[in-house]
């Protein structure tokens, strides 16, 4: 089955801890993206990567970091510097215009 | 980056009726896409319309684009309970590139059985 997976589905962390969200795709897509969604809101772009070993900041990159060591994987780390980390995080990949989304990870930080 | 704005924010109709939602934007675009999101899930691509196109159809979906008014509409005909979801328009700016899409806040559609 081709697709994009995110794990875990739900994640709970204490304030001050870094946490890494996983995103894996087997669609052979070059481009991958991380978005954040808050209740009743649209998606906001955190980071994107157009090719392995390269990535760019999106609109709300502060407090987040990423790596792109493999084409299939684009993990997102939510650092303790992110002031409001509780949100729904969506990963996507693309080979052109259309984006394919994973099921999302709901992160709760208390 | 610019953001599309959907209207209405929420819409509740009876099963079998048609649902229309709109998206307005402010700057030039390369294409405009519509996505659906079921509660707590990822987004699913529905349809893409390019800036030089005026109308596209896909099954029960009809999308129009008016670049002079900078607006698009999504029509879902003969709605079903399974169409209950949030619908987002997403913009690809005219600069092109793979730098992500800009999403609006969405229209939450409820189909009453």
PDB file of C-alpha atoms in Angstrom:
ATOM      1  CA  UNK A   1       0.000   0.000   0.000  1.00  0.00           C
ATOM      2  CA  UNK A   2       1.411   3.364  -0.970  1.00  0.00           C
ATOM      3  CA  UNK A   3       0.871   6.202   1.433  1.00  0.00           C
ATOM      4  CA  UNK A   4       2.074   8.519   4.108  1.00  0.00           C
ATOM      5  CA  UNK A   5       2.106   7.542   7.763  1.00  0.00           C
ATOM      6  CA  UNK A   6       2.463   9.510  10.940  1.00  0.00           C
ATOM      7  CA  UNK A   7       3.098   8.191  14.397  1.00  0.00           C
ATOM      8  CA  UNK A   8       1.965   8.247  17.044  1.00  0.00           C
ATOM      9  CA  UNK A   9      -1.690   9.280  16.603  1.00  0.00           C
ATOM     10  CA  UNK A  10      -1.797  10.851  20.067  1.00  0.00           C
ATOM     11  CA  UNK A  11       1.160  12.175  22.031  1.00  0.00           C
ATOM     12  CA  UNK A  12       1.281  13.652  25.512  1.00  0.00           C
ATOM     13  CA  UNK A  13       4.273  15.516  26.887  1.00  0.00           C
ATOM     14  CA  UNK A  14       5.181  17.663  29.833  1.00  0.00           C
ATOM     15  CA  UNK A  15       6.117  21.266  29.274  1.00  0.00           C
ATOM     16  CA  UNK A  16       9.853  21.749  28.771  1.00  0.00           C
ATOM     17  CA  UNK A  17      10.401  18.458  26.951  1.00  0.00           C
ATOM     18  CA  UNK A  18      11.341  18.141  23.306  1.00  0.00           C
ATOM     19  CA  UNK A  19       9.243  15.706  21.296  1.00  0.00           C
ATOM     20  CA  UNK A  20       9.745  14.250  17.817  1.00  0.00           C
ATOM     21  CA  UNK A  21       6.869  13.440  15.469  1.00  0.00           C
ATOM     22  CA  UNK A  22       7.427  10.842  12.794  1.00  0.00           C
ATOM     23  CA  UNK A  23       6.425  11.124   9.124  1.00  0.00           C
ATOM     24  CA  UNK A  24       7.184   8.429   6.554  1.00  0.00           C
ATOM     25  CA  UNK A  25       6.103   8.122   2.914  1.00  0.00           C
ATOM     26  CA  UNK A  26       6.574   5.396   0.319  1.00  0.00           C
ATOM     27  CA  UNK A  27       5.194   7.416  -2.587  1.00  0.00           C
ATOM     28  CA  UNK A  28       8.666   8.319  -3.846  1.00  0.00           C
ATOM     29  CA  UNK A  29       7.819  12.008  -3.509  1.00  0.00           C
ATOM     30  CA  UNK A  30      10.628  14.550  -3.380  1.00  0.00           C
ATOM     31  CA  UNK A  31       8.725  17.249  -1.487  1.00  0.00           C
ATOM     32  CA  UNK A  32       7.494  16.902   2.090  1.00  0.00           C
ATOM     33  CA  UNK A  33       5.743  19.358   4.392  1.00  0.00           C
ATOM     34  CA  UNK A  34       4.752  19.880   8.006  1.00  0.00           C
ATOM     35  CA  UNK A  35       1.629  21.844   8.908  1.00  0.00           C
ATOM     36  CA  UNK A  36       0.060  22.785  12.191  1.00  0.00           C
ATOM     37  CA  UNK A  37      -3.711  22.994  12.664  1.00  0.00           C
ATOM     38  CA  UNK A  38      -5.395  24.621  15.654  1.00  0.00           C
ATOM     39  CA  UNK A  39      -9.112  24.140  16.464  1.00  0.00           C
ATOM     40  CA  UNK A  40     -11.366  25.756  13.885  1.00  0.00           C
ATOM     41  CA  UNK A  41      -8.390  26.965  11.904  1.00  0.00           C
ATOM     42  CA  UNK A  42      -6.759  26.221   8.623  1.00  0.00           C
ATOM     43  CA  UNK A  43      -3.319  24.728   8.196  1.00  0.00           C
ATOM     44  CA  UNK A  44      -0.177  26.750   8.744  1.00  0.00           C
ATOM     45  CA  UNK A  45       3.121  25.711   7.181  1.00  0.00           C
ATOM     46  CA  UNK A  46       5.946  24.960   9.624  1.00  0.00           C
ATOM     47  CA  UNK A  47       8.744  23.557   7.434  1.00  0.00           C
ATOM     48  CA  UNK A  48       9.074  22.048   3.989  1.00  0.00           C
ATOM     49  CA  UNK A  49      11.680  20.071   2.123  1.00  0.00           C
ATOM     50  CA  UNK A  50      11.986  19.837  -1.642  1.00  0.00           C
ATOM     51  CA  UNK A  51      14.836  17.343  -1.671  1.00  0.00           C
ATOM     52  CA  UNK A  52      16.928  15.185   0.641  1.00  0.00           C
ATOM     53  CA  UNK A  53      19.304  17.099   2.931  1.00  0.00           C
ATOM     54  CA  UNK A  54      17.556  20.392   2.242  1.00  0.00           C
ATOM     55  CA  UNK A  55      14.660  22.120   3.981  1.00  0.00           C
ATOM     56  CA  UNK A  56      13.205  25.619   4.396  1.00  0.00           C
ATOM     57  CA  UNK A  57      11.259  27.437   7.069  1.00  0.00           C
ATOM     58  CA  UNK A  58       7.580  27.986   6.545  1.00  0.00           C
ATOM     59  CA  UNK A  59       5.389  30.648   8.097  1.00  0.00           C
ATOM     60  CA  UNK A  60       5.664  29.471  11.729  1.00  0.00           C
ATOM     61  CA  UNK A  61       9.039  27.712  12.096  1.00  0.00           C
ATOM     62  CA  UNK A  62      10.032  29.191  15.453  1.00  0.00           C
ATOM     63  CA  UNK A  63      10.322  26.490  18.136  1.00  0.00           C
ATOM     64  CA  UNK A  64      10.451  23.650  15.603  1.00  0.00           C
ATOM     65  CA  UNK A  65      13.243  21.755  13.853  1.00  0.00           C
ATOM     66  CA  UNK A  66      13.340  19.153  11.096  1.00  0.00           C
ATOM     67  CA  UNK A  67      15.748  16.870   9.274  1.00  0.00           C
ATOM     68  CA  UNK A  68      15.615  15.201   5.864  1.00  0.00           C
ATOM     69  CA  UNK A  69      18.293  12.540   5.816  1.00  0.00           C
ATOM     70  CA  UNK A  70      16.225  10.120   3.743  1.00  0.00           C
ATOM     71  CA  UNK A  71      13.715  10.705   0.970  1.00  0.00           C
ATOM     72  CA  UNK A  72      11.097   8.678   2.824  1.00  0.00           C
ATOM     73  CA  UNK A  73      11.348  10.402   6.185  1.00  0.00           C
ATOM     74  CA  UNK A  74      10.795  13.956   7.450  1.00  0.00           C
ATOM     75  CA  UNK A  75      10.639  14.014  11.268  1.00  0.00           C
ATOM     76  CA  UNK A  76       9.553  17.136  13.126  1.00  0.00           C
ATOM     77  CA  UNK A  77      10.891  18.045  16.559  1.00  0.00           C
ATOM     78  CA  UNK A  78       8.790  20.312  18.725  1.00  0.00           C
ATOM     79  CA  UNK A  79      11.233  21.972  21.079  1.00  0.00           C
ATOM     80  CA  UNK A  80      10.677  23.485  24.492  1.00  0.00           C
ATOM     81  CA  UNK A  81      11.056  26.887  22.824  1.00  0.00           C
ATOM     82  CA  UNK A  82       7.676  26.492  21.101  1.00  0.00           C
ATOM     83  CA  UNK A  83       5.333  28.536  23.274  1.00  0.00           C
ATOM     84  CA  UNK A  84       2.037  26.881  22.339  1.00  0.00           C
ATOM     85  CA  UNK A  85       2.865  23.361  21.141  1.00  0.00           C
ATOM     86  CA  UNK A  86      -0.534  21.766  21.743  1.00  0.00           C
ATOM     87  CA  UNK A  87      -2.038  21.269  18.286  1.00  0.00           C
ATOM     88  CA  UNK A  88      -2.821  18.809  15.507  1.00  0.00           C
ATOM     89  CA  UNK A  89       0.236  18.228  13.287  1.00  0.00           C
ATOM     90  CA  UNK A  90      -0.116  17.130   9.689  1.00  0.00           C
ATOM     91  CA  UNK A  91       2.591  15.874   7.375  1.00  0.00           C
ATOM     92  CA  UNK A  92       2.193  15.877   3.604  1.00  0.00           C
ATOM     93  CA  UNK A  93       4.166  14.894   0.543  1.00  0.00           C
ATOM     94  CA  UNK A  94       3.942  15.912  -3.076  1.00  0.00           C
ATOM     95  CA  UNK A  95       5.300  15.157  -6.521  1.00  0.00           C
ATOM     96  CA  UNK A  96       3.607  18.161  -8.094  1.00  0.00           C
ATOM     97  CA  UNK A  97       0.587  20.271  -7.262  1.00  0.00           C
ATOM     98  CA  UNK A  98      -1.505  17.829  -5.259  1.00  0.00           C
ATOM     99  CA  UNK A  99      -0.474  17.090  -1.692  1.00  0.00           C
ATOM    100  CA  UNK A 100      -1.018  13.777   0.062  1.00  0.00           C
ATOM    101  CA  UNK A 101      -1.594  13.993   3.781  1.00  0.00           C
ATOM    102  CA  UNK A 102      -0.910  11.636   6.635  1.00  0.00           C
ATOM    103  CA  UNK A 103      -3.530  10.982   9.322  1.00  0.00           C
ATOM    104  CA  UNK A 104      -1.989  13.501  11.721  1.00  0.00           C
ATOM    105  CA  UNK A 105      -0.571  13.486  15.249  1.00  0.00           C
ATOM    106  CA  UNK A 106      -2.441  15.218  18.044  1.00  0.00           C
ATOM    107  CA  UNK A 107       0.110  16.607  20.484  1.00  0.00           C
ATOM    108  CA  UNK A 108      -0.917  17.708  23.963  1.00  0.00           C
ATOM    109  CA  UNK A 109       1.600  19.445  26.189  1.00  0.00           C
ATOM    110  CA  UNK A 110       0.716  20.099  29.823  1.00  0.00           C
TER     111      UNK A 110
ATOM    112  CA  UNK B   1       1.835  34.478   2.148  1.00  0.00           C
ATOM    113  CA  UNK B   2      -1.757  34.978   1.136  1.00  0.00           C
ATOM    114  CA  UNK B   3      -4.608  32.962   2.535  1.00  0.00           C
ATOM    115  CA  UNK B   4      -7.885  31.942   0.986  1.00  0.00           C
ATOM    116  CA  UNK B   5     -10.994  32.755   2.953  1.00  0.00           C
ATOM    117  CA  UNK B   6     -13.903  30.343   2.842  1.00  0.00           C
ATOM    118  CA  UNK B   7     -17.506  31.341   3.191  1.00  0.00           C
ATOM    119  CA  UNK B   8     -19.660  30.338   4.963  1.00  0.00           C
ATOM    120  CA  UNK B   9     -17.779  29.145   8.037  1.00  0.00           C
ATOM    121  CA  UNK B  10     -20.451  26.498   8.615  1.00  0.00           C
ATOM    122  CA  UNK B  11     -23.282  25.085   6.528  1.00  0.00           C
ATOM    123  CA  UNK B  12     -26.013  22.611   7.459  1.00  0.00           C
ATOM    124  CA  UNK B  13     -28.284  21.145   4.780  1.00  0.00           C
ATOM    125  CA  UNK B  14     -30.569  18.168   4.261  1.00  0.00           C
ATOM    126  CA  UNK B  15     -29.341  15.056   2.542  1.00  0.00           C
ATOM    127  CA  UNK B  16     -29.976  15.251  -1.167  1.00  0.00           C
ATOM    128  CA  UNK B  17     -29.653  19.037  -1.359  1.00  0.00           C
ATOM    129  CA  UNK B  18     -26.763  20.818  -3.049  1.00  0.00           C
ATOM    130  CA  UNK B  19     -24.023  22.473  -0.996  1.00  0.00           C
ATOM    131  CA  UNK B  20     -22.106  25.520  -2.202  1.00  0.00           C
ATOM    132  CA  UNK B  21     -19.082  27.017  -0.517  1.00  0.00           C
ATOM    133  CA  UNK B  22     -16.898  29.864  -1.649  1.00  0.00           C
ATOM    134  CA  UNK B  23     -13.271  30.882  -1.412  1.00  0.00           C
ATOM    135  CA  UNK B  24     -11.913  34.384  -1.923  1.00  0.00           C
ATOM    136  CA  UNK B  25      -8.287  35.433  -2.141  1.00  0.00           C
ATOM    137  CA  UNK B  26      -6.244  38.562  -2.682  1.00  0.00           C
ATOM    138  CA  UNK B  27      -3.270  38.020  -4.991  1.00  0.00           C
ATOM    139  CA  UNK B  28      -2.577  36.140  -8.205  1.00  0.00           C
ATOM    140  CA  UNK B  29      -2.505  32.374  -8.177  1.00  0.00           C
ATOM    141  CA  UNK B  30      -1.125  29.538 -10.261  1.00  0.00           C
ATOM    142  CA  UNK B  31      -3.860  27.158  -9.179  1.00  0.00           C
ATOM    143  CA  UNK B  32      -6.490  26.672  -6.515  1.00  0.00           C
ATOM    144  CA  UNK B  33      -7.242  23.343  -4.879  1.00  0.00           C
ATOM    145  CA  UNK B  34     -10.038  22.039  -2.675  1.00  0.00           C
ATOM    146  CA  UNK B  35      -9.459  19.531   0.103  1.00  0.00           C
ATOM    147  CA  UNK B  36     -11.766  17.678   2.468  1.00  0.00           C
ATOM    148  CA  UNK B  37     -11.010  16.837   6.082  1.00  0.00           C
ATOM    149  CA  UNK B  38     -13.070  14.440   8.130  1.00  0.00           C
ATOM    150  CA  UNK B  39     -12.980  15.136  11.854  1.00  0.00           C
ATOM    151  CA  UNK B  40      -9.570  14.409  13.366  1.00  0.00           C
ATOM    152  CA  UNK B  41      -8.121  13.103  10.114  1.00  0.00           C
ATOM    153  CA  UNK B  42      -5.730  14.199   7.411  1.00  0.00           C
ATOM    154  CA  UNK B  43      -6.817  16.141   4.350  1.00  0.00           C
ATOM    155  CA  UNK B  44      -7.842  14.534   1.089  1.00  0.00           C
ATOM    156  CA  UNK B  45      -7.373  16.282  -2.234  1.00  0.00           C
ATOM    157  CA  UNK B  46     -10.635  16.757  -4.145  1.00  0.00           C
ATOM    158  CA  UNK B  47      -9.980  18.859  -7.194  1.00  0.00           C
ATOM    159  CA  UNK B  48      -7.532  21.360  -8.696  1.00  0.00           C
ATOM    160  CA  UNK B  49      -8.383  24.231 -11.002  1.00  0.00           C
ATOM    161  CA  UNK B  50      -5.685  26.191 -12.791  1.00  0.00           C
ATOM    162  CA  UNK B  51      -5.710  29.954 -13.199  1.00  0.00           C
ATOM    163  CA  UNK B  52      -6.544  29.672 -16.906  1.00  0.00           C
ATOM    164  CA  UNK B  53      -9.556  27.418 -16.275  1.00  0.00           C
ATOM    165  CA  UNK B  54     -13.054  28.568 -15.407  1.00  0.00           C
ATOM    166  CA  UNK B  55     -14.832  25.365 -14.439  1.00  0.00           C
ATOM    167  CA  UNK B  56     -14.025  21.742 -13.630  1.00  0.00           C
ATOM    168  CA  UNK B  57     -16.099  18.730 -12.741  1.00  0.00           C
ATOM    169  CA  UNK B  58     -15.306  15.572 -10.843  1.00  0.00           C
ATOM    170  CA  UNK B  59     -18.207  13.253 -10.063  1.00  0.00           C
ATOM    171  CA  UNK B  60     -20.637  15.232  -7.873  1.00  0.00           C
ATOM    172  CA  UNK B  61     -18.168  18.101  -7.502  1.00  0.00           C
ATOM    173  CA  UNK B  62     -18.143  21.240  -9.592  1.00  0.00           C
ATOM    174  CA  UNK B  63     -15.547  23.951  -9.100  1.00  0.00           C
ATOM    175  CA  UNK B  64     -15.569  27.383 -10.684  1.00  0.00           C
ATOM    176  CA  UNK B  65     -12.851  30.007 -10.697  1.00  0.00           C
ATOM    177  CA  UNK B  66     -13.251  33.707 -11.423  1.00  0.00           C
ATOM    178  CA  UNK B  67      -9.800  35.270 -11.457  1.00  0.00           C
ATOM    179  CA  UNK B  68     -11.207  38.762 -12.073  1.00  0.00           C
ATOM    180  CA  UNK B  69     -13.144  38.518  -8.794  1.00  0.00           C
ATOM    181  CA  UNK B  70     -10.425  36.395  -7.164  1.00  0.00           C
ATOM    182  CA  UNK B  71     -12.939  33.823  -6.040  1.00  0.00           C
ATOM    183  CA  UNK B  72     -13.779  30.166  -6.424  1.00  0.00           C
ATOM    184  CA  UNK B  73     -16.776  28.084  -5.534  1.00  0.00           C
ATOM    185  CA  UNK B  74     -17.188  24.399  -4.770  1.00  0.00           C
ATOM    186  CA  UNK B  75     -20.575  22.826  -5.453  1.00  0.00           C
ATOM    187  CA  UNK B  76     -21.423  19.380  -4.115  1.00  0.00           C
ATOM    188  CA  UNK B  77     -24.574  18.049  -5.746  1.00  0.00           C
ATOM    189  CA  UNK B  78     -27.004  15.526  -4.256  1.00  0.00           C
ATOM    190  CA  UNK B  79     -25.293  15.615  -0.874  1.00  0.00           C
ATOM    191  CA  UNK B  80     -24.892  12.503   1.253  1.00  0.00           C
ATOM    192  CA  UNK B  81     -24.323  12.024   4.977  1.00  0.00           C
ATOM    193  CA  UNK B  82     -20.769  10.930   4.156  1.00  0.00           C
ATOM    194  CA  UNK B  83     -20.070  14.413   2.744  1.00  0.00           C
ATOM    195  CA  UNK B  84     -20.120  15.782   6.306  1.00  0.00           C
ATOM    196  CA  UNK B  85     -16.618  17.229   6.724  1.00  0.00           C
ATOM    197  CA  UNK B  86     -14.620  20.440   6.627  1.00  0.00           C
ATOM    198  CA  UNK B  87     -13.701  21.753   3.194  1.00  0.00           C
ATOM    199  CA  UNK B  88     -10.622  23.892   2.595  1.00  0.00           C
ATOM    200  CA  UNK B  89      -9.438  25.859  -0.375  1.00  0.00           C
ATOM    201  CA  UNK B  90      -5.690  25.938  -0.859  1.00  0.00           C
ATOM    202  CA  UNK B  91      -3.772  28.375  -3.008  1.00  0.00           C
ATOM    203  CA  UNK B  92      -0.626  27.920  -5.029  1.00  0.00           C
ATOM    204  CA  UNK B  93       0.820  31.340  -5.699  1.00  0.00           C
ATOM    205  CA  UNK B  94       1.799  32.442  -9.169  1.00  0.00           C
ATOM    206  CA  UNK B  95       5.468  32.266  -8.175  1.00  0.00           C
ATOM    207  CA  UNK B  96       5.207  28.492  -8.411  1.00  0.00           C
ATOM    208  CA  UNK B  97       7.667  26.304  -6.570  1.00  0.00           C
ATOM    209  CA  UNK B  98       7.190  23.544  -4.030  1.00  0.00           C
ATOM    210  CA  UNK B  99       6.906  25.790  -0.998  1.00  0.00           C
ATOM    211  CA  UNK B 100       3.615  24.466   0.295  1.00  0.00           C
ATOM    212  CA  UNK B 101       0.037  25.538  -0.139  1.00  0.00           C
ATOM    213  CA  UNK B 102      -1.765  28.296   1.734  1.00  0.00           C
ATOM    214  CA  UNK B 103      -4.982  27.055   3.317  1.00  0.00           C
ATOM    215  CA  UNK B 104      -8.069  28.937   4.417  1.00  0.00           C
ATOM    216  CA  UNK B 105      -9.906  28.243   7.677  1.00  0.00           C
ATOM    217  CA  UNK B 106     -12.434  26.010   6.006  1.00  0.00           C
ATOM    218  CA  UNK B 107     -16.173  25.540   5.706  1.00  0.00           C
ATOM    219  CA  UNK B 108     -17.663  22.974   8.073  1.00  0.00           C
ATOM    220  CA  UNK B 109     -20.430  21.139   6.196  1.00  0.00           C
ATOM    221  CA  UNK B 110     -23.051  19.090   8.019  1.00  0.00           C
ATOM    222  CA  UNK B 111     -25.445  16.912   6.041  1.00  0.00           C
ATOM    223  CA  UNK B 112     -28.593  16.140   8.005  1.00  0.00           C
ATOM    224  CA  UNK B 113     -30.057  12.673   7.224  1.00  0.00           C
TER     225      UNK B 113
END
